[in-house]
Amino acid sequence: MYIDQINNKKFNFILYLPIPLVFLGLIVVNFFATEDMNVEEMMQMMINQLGTNLTFAIMVGQLAVCCVILLFWVKFIHGQSIRSLTTSRKKIDWKRIFFSFTIWGIFVIVSTLILYFLSPESFVINFDPVKFFPFLIIAILLIPLQTSFEEYFFRGYLMQGIGVVTKSRLIPLIITSVTFGLMHIANPEVGKLGVSTMMIFYIGSGFFMGIMTLMDEGLELALGFHAANNLIGALLVTADWTAFQTHSILKDVSEPSAGFDVLFPVLVIFPILLFIFGRKYKWTNWKEKLTGKVYEYSPEIENINTIGNDNE
């Protein structure tokens, strides 16, 4: 099973600590360093000096580099395979990644079009081929690495490590979901739309991806979903008050406000997606997989887990 497979004599708690301590420490430092700053103005200054694409590449590139460092640490310091950090299956299921990417990508595109046609005065056409296509290349190269780092760190490295230490599935689900939400607390949209509303959205998204990971015994669905959310979103819409300032197709010029539309995905769409994924991949035993104990790894666990786990 996904967490159980690393619960063996090779797991070294001392080697496990540096990555989460350094990264979570940087999040805390960044929060207090920007607490009295106008993040929107600071980002605009960077864009004026460096340009939109370079500013975007610097911001997203930091987490892309973190992804490479994390995978290196897991592979060469822990001696753990990237496959075992990704999934409990015998190999990474790319069909799952692309299926999740496609499902959420379609939703993002359709919902954006609906918003545009319902309220065209809230948007302006921002498309400029000369600026868009270089940005497209940067986004395709960096955003999947950025989102993969967040998934490998929160739903992978932290989920597995905390699960082994606490012998629980529920505790890492709660901790990783809450810390995932708190990581975004310094984003400019949080200040614009309200801390409470946006934390419900971000923490709710963390729980959604954490539940997917535990139920599906792997990161594939979460990797695809997160990549689609950030990549398609960045290509479609930008605004002066969001974390991603991009040469997107549309620009949101409406006054930022947080209503039910912000919470709608968490309260309605995410449960529907869990139902769809659960039916497609035949998820069973929800209580045990989400709240049960983590056992010491054995070949018997792998044999039981792989039966029926490679469907579709």
Coordinates of C-alpha atoms in Angstrom, one line a residue:
M1 CA 0.0 0.0 0.0
Y2 CA 1.1 3.6 -0.7
I3 CA 2.4 4.5 2.8
D4 CA 3.0 1.0 4.1
Q5 CA 5.5 0.3 1.3
I6 CA 8.2 2.5 2.8
N7 CA 7.5 1.4 6.4
N8 CA 10.5 -0.9 6.6
K9 CA 14.0 -1.0 8.2
K10 CA 15.4 1.3 5.5
F11 CA 13.3 4.2 6.7
N12 CA 15.6 6.7 8.4
F13 CA 13.8 9.4 10.4
I14 CA 17.0 11.5 10.7
L15 CA 17.5 11.6 6.9
Y16 CA 13.8 12.3 6.5
L17 CA 13.8 15.5 8.6
P18 CA 16.0 18.0 6.6
I19 CA 13.7 18.5 3.6
P20 CA 10.4 19.3 5.5
L21 CA 12.3 21.4 8.1
V22 CA 14.0 23.5 5.4
F23 CA 11.0 23.9 3.1
L24 CA 8.4 24.6 5.9
G25 CA 10.9 26.9 7.5
L26 CA 11.2 28.9 4.3
I27 CA 7.4 29.2 4.1
V28 CA 7.3 30.7 7.7
V29 CA 10.2 33.1 6.9
N30 CA 8.5 34.1 3.6
F31 CA 5.2 34.7 5.5
F32 CA 6.7 37.0 8.1
A33 CA 9.0 38.7 5.6
T34 CA 6.0 39.7 3.4
E35 CA 3.5 40.3 6.2
D36 CA 3.9 44.1 6.1
M37 CA 4.5 44.3 2.4
N38 CA 2.1 44.9 -0.4
V39 CA 2.7 41.7 -2.4
E40 CA 0.8 43.0 -5.4
E41 CA 3.0 46.1 -5.6
M42 CA 6.2 44.1 -5.1
M43 CA 5.2 41.7 -7.9
Q44 CA 4.4 44.6 -10.2
M45 CA 7.8 46.1 -9.5
M46 CA 9.5 42.8 -10.5
I47 CA 7.4 42.7 -13.7
N48 CA 8.3 46.3 -14.6
Q49 CA 12.0 45.5 -14.1
L50 CA 12.3 41.9 -15.5
G51 CA 9.2 41.5 -17.6
T52 CA 6.2 39.2 -17.1
N53 CA 7.8 36.0 -18.5
L54 CA 11.0 36.2 -16.6
T55 CA 9.2 37.1 -13.4
F56 CA 6.9 34.1 -13.9
A57 CA 9.9 31.8 -14.6
I58 CA 11.7 32.9 -11.5
M59 CA 8.7 32.4 -9.2
V60 CA 7.7 29.0 -10.7
G61 CA 11.3 28.0 -11.4
Q62 CA 12.1 28.0 -7.6
L63 CA 9.7 25.2 -7.0
A64 CA 10.7 23.4 -10.2
V65 CA 14.3 23.3 -8.8
C66 CA 12.9 22.1 -5.5
C67 CA 11.2 19.2 -7.3
V68 CA 14.6 18.1 -8.7
I69 CA 16.3 18.4 -5.3
L70 CA 13.5 16.4 -3.6
L71 CA 13.7 13.6 -6.2
F72 CA 17.5 13.5 -5.9
W73 CA 17.2 13.3 -2.1
V74 CA 14.7 10.5 -2.2
K75 CA 16.7 8.5 -4.8
F76 CA 20.2 9.0 -3.6
I77 CA 20.0 9.8 0.1
H78 CA 17.1 7.6 1.1
G79 CA 17.8 5.0 -1.5
Q80 CA 14.0 5.0 -2.3
S81 CA 12.8 4.6 -5.8
I82 CA 10.9 7.5 -7.5
R83 CA 8.2 4.9 -8.3
S84 CA 7.6 4.1 -4.6
L85 CA 7.3 7.9 -3.9
T86 CA 4.8 8.1 -6.7
T87 CA 2.7 5.0 -6.4
S88 CA 2.1 1.6 -4.8
R89 CA 1.7 0.1 -8.3
K90 CA 4.5 -1.9 -10.0
K91 CA 5.0 1.1 -12.3
I92 CA 3.7 4.7 -12.6
D93 CA 0.3 4.7 -14.3
W94 CA 0.6 7.5 -16.8
K95 CA -3.0 6.8 -18.0
R96 CA -4.2 7.9 -14.6
I97 CA -2.2 11.1 -14.8
F98 CA -3.5 12.0 -18.2
F99 CA -7.1 11.1 -17.3
S100 CA -7.1 13.3 -14.3
F101 CA -5.4 16.1 -16.3
T102 CA -8.0 15.8 -19.0
I103 CA -11.0 15.8 -16.7
W104 CA -9.9 18.9 -14.7
G105 CA -8.6 20.7 -17.8
I106 CA -11.9 20.4 -19.5
F107 CA -13.7 21.7 -16.4
V108 CA -11.4 24.7 -16.1
I109 CA -11.9 25.6 -19.8
V110 CA -15.7 25.1 -19.7
S111 CA -16.1 27.0 -16.4
T112 CA -13.9 29.9 -17.7
L113 CA -15.9 30.1 -20.9
I114 CA -19.2 30.2 -18.9
L115 CA -17.9 33.0 -16.7
Y116 CA -16.7 34.9 -19.8
F117 CA -20.1 34.7 -21.6
L118 CA -22.1 35.4 -18.5
S119 CA -20.0 38.4 -17.6
P120 CA -18.0 39.6 -20.6
E121 CA -17.4 43.0 -19.0
S122 CA -15.3 41.3 -16.3
F123 CA -12.7 40.3 -18.9
V124 CA -10.6 41.7 -21.6
I125 CA -8.9 39.8 -24.4
N126 CA -5.2 39.6 -23.4
F127 CA -4.0 37.4 -26.2
D128 CA -0.8 38.6 -27.9
P129 CA 0.9 35.8 -30.0
V130 CA 4.3 37.4 -29.7
K131 CA 4.1 37.3 -25.9
F132 CA 1.8 34.2 -25.5
F133 CA 3.8 31.5 -27.3
P134 CA 7.1 32.1 -25.4
F135 CA 5.0 32.1 -22.2
L136 CA 3.3 28.8 -23.4
I137 CA 6.8 27.2 -23.7
I138 CA 7.9 28.4 -20.2
A139 CA 4.6 27.3 -18.7
I140 CA 4.7 23.8 -20.2
L141 CA 8.3 23.3 -19.0
L142 CA 8.0 24.7 -15.5
I143 CA 4.4 24.4 -14.2
P144 CA 4.3 20.6 -14.3
L145 CA 7.6 20.6 -12.2
Q146 CA 6.2 23.1 -9.8
T147 CA 2.9 21.2 -9.3
S148 CA 4.8 17.9 -9.1
F149 CA 7.0 19.3 -6.3
E150 CA 3.9 20.2 -4.3
E151 CA 2.4 16.8 -4.8
Y152 CA 5.6 14.9 -4.2
F153 CA 6.3 17.0 -1.1
F154 CA 2.9 17.1 0.5
R155 CA 1.0 14.0 -0.7
G156 CA 4.2 12.0 -1.2
Y157 CA 7.2 12.7 1.1
L158 CA 5.2 14.2 4.0
M159 CA 2.3 11.8 3.7
Q160 CA 4.5 8.8 3.7
G161 CA 6.9 10.0 6.4
I162 CA 4.3 11.2 8.9
G163 CA 2.3 8.0 8.2
V164 CA 5.2 5.8 9.1
V165 CA 6.0 7.8 12.2
T166 CA 2.4 8.0 13.5
K167 CA 1.3 4.6 12.2
S168 CA -1.8 6.4 11.0
R169 CA -3.4 7.4 7.7
L170 CA -5.7 10.1 9.0
I171 CA -3.0 12.1 10.8
P172 CA -0.9 12.7 7.7
L173 CA -4.0 13.4 5.7
I174 CA -4.9 16.2 8.1
I175 CA -1.4 17.6 8.5
T176 CA -0.5 17.7 4.9
S177 CA -3.8 19.2 3.9
V178 CA -3.6 22.0 6.4
T179 CA 0.1 22.8 5.7
F180 CA -0.7 22.8 2.0
G181 CA -3.3 25.4 2.6
L182 CA -1.0 27.5 4.8
M183 CA 1.7 27.4 2.2
H184 CA -0.5 29.7 0.1
I185 CA -1.3 32.2 2.8
A186 CA 1.1 34.8 1.4
N187 CA -0.4 34.6 -2.1
P188 CA -1.8 38.0 -3.1
E189 CA -5.3 36.6 -3.9
V190 CA -5.6 35.6 -0.2
G191 CA -5.4 39.3 0.8
K192 CA -7.9 40.3 -1.9
L193 CA -10.5 37.6 -1.4
G194 CA -10.2 37.0 2.3
V195 CA -8.0 34.7 4.4
S196 CA -10.9 32.5 5.8
T197 CA -12.5 31.9 2.4
M198 CA -9.2 31.2 0.6
M199 CA -7.9 28.9 3.4
I200 CA -11.1 26.9 3.1
F201 CA -10.4 26.6 -0.6
Y202 CA -6.7 25.7 -0.3
I203 CA -7.1 23.4 2.6
G204 CA -10.1 21.8 1.0
S205 CA -8.1 21.3 -2.1
G206 CA -5.4 19.7 0.0
F207 CA -7.9 17.3 1.5
F208 CA -9.3 16.5 -1.9
M209 CA -5.9 15.5 -3.3
G210 CA -4.9 13.7 -0.2
I211 CA -8.1 11.6 -0.3
M212 CA -7.4 10.8 -3.9
T213 CA -3.9 9.7 -3.0
L214 CA -4.9 7.5 -0.2
M215 CA -7.9 5.9 -1.9
D216 CA -6.0 5.3 -5.2
E217 CA -2.8 4.3 -3.4
G218 CA -0.7 6.6 -5.5
L219 CA -0.1 10.2 -6.6
E220 CA -1.0 9.8 -10.2
L221 CA -4.5 11.4 -10.1
A222 CA -3.3 14.2 -7.9
L223 CA -0.4 14.9 -10.2
G224 CA -2.6 15.2 -13.2
F225 CA -5.3 17.3 -11.4
H226 CA -2.8 19.8 -10.0
A227 CA -0.9 20.2 -13.3
A228 CA -4.1 20.8 -15.2
N229 CA -5.4 23.3 -12.6
N230 CA -2.2 25.5 -12.7
L231 CA -1.2 25.1 -16.3
I232 CA -4.6 25.5 -18.0
G233 CA -5.6 28.2 -15.5
A234 CA -2.4 30.2 -16.1
L235 CA -2.8 30.0 -19.9
L236 CA -6.5 31.1 -19.8
V237 CA -6.8 33.9 -17.3
T238 CA -4.6 36.3 -15.4
A239 CA -5.4 39.2 -13.1
D240 CA -3.3 41.9 -11.4
W241 CA -4.1 40.5 -8.0
T242 CA -3.2 36.8 -8.5
A243 CA 0.0 34.8 -7.7
F244 CA 0.5 34.1 -11.5
Q245 CA 0.9 37.2 -13.6
T246 CA 1.0 35.8 -17.1
H247 CA 0.5 36.6 -20.8
S248 CA -2.7 34.6 -20.8
I249 CA -5.6 34.6 -23.3
L250 CA -7.9 36.6 -21.0
K251 CA -7.4 39.1 -18.2
D252 CA -9.9 39.4 -15.3
V253 CA -10.5 43.1 -14.7
S254 CA -13.4 42.8 -12.3
E255 CA -13.2 43.9 -8.7
P256 CA -12.0 40.8 -6.7
S257 CA -14.6 39.3 -4.4
A258 CA -15.0 36.0 -2.7
G259 CA -18.4 34.4 -3.0
F260 CA -19.9 30.9 -3.3
D261 CA -18.0 30.6 -6.6
V262 CA -14.7 30.2 -4.7
L263 CA -16.1 27.5 -2.5
F264 CA -18.2 25.8 -5.2
P265 CA -15.4 23.4 -6.3
V266 CA -14.6 22.3 -2.7
L267 CA -18.2 21.8 -1.7
V268 CA -19.6 20.4 -5.0
I269 CA -17.1 19.6 -7.7
F270 CA -14.5 17.8 -5.7
P271 CA -17.0 15.3 -4.2
I272 CA -18.3 14.6 -7.7
L273 CA -14.8 14.0 -8.9
L274 CA -14.1 11.6 -6.0
F275 CA -17.3 9.7 -7.0
I276 CA -16.2 9.6 -10.6
F277 CA -12.6 8.4 -9.8
G278 CA -14.0 6.0 -7.2
R279 CA -16.3 4.3 -9.7
K280 CA -13.7 4.2 -12.5
Y281 CA -10.9 2.8 -10.3
K282 CA -13.2 0.7 -8.1
W283 CA -12.2 2.2 -4.8
T284 CA -13.4 0.3 -1.8
N285 CA -12.9 0.2 2.0
W286 CA -12.9 4.0 2.3
K287 CA -12.7 4.0 6.1
E288 CA -9.7 1.8 6.4
K289 CA -7.8 3.6 3.6
L290 CA -8.5 7.1 5.1
T291 CA -8.4 6.4 8.8
G292 CA -6.7 3.0 9.3
K293 CA -3.3 2.1 10.6
V294 CA -0.1 1.9 8.7
Y295 CA 1.5 -1.5 9.0
E296 CA 5.0 -2.7 8.5
Y297 CA 5.6 -3.4 4.8
S298 CA 5.7 -7.0 3.6
P299 CA 5.5 -8.6 0.2
E300 CA 2.0 -9.9 1.1
I301 CA 0.8 -6.3 1.4
E302 CA 2.1 -5.6 -2.1
N303 CA 0.5 -8.8 -3.6
I304 CA -2.9 -7.9 -2.1
N305 CA -2.6 -4.3 -3.1
T306 CA -1.7 -5.0 -6.7
I307 CA -4.7 -7.3 -7.3
G308 CA -7.2 -5.2 -9.2
N309 CA -5.1 -2.0 -8.7
D310 CA -3.9 -1.8 -12.2
N311 CA -7.3 -1.4 -13.8
E312 CA -7.9 0.9 -16.7

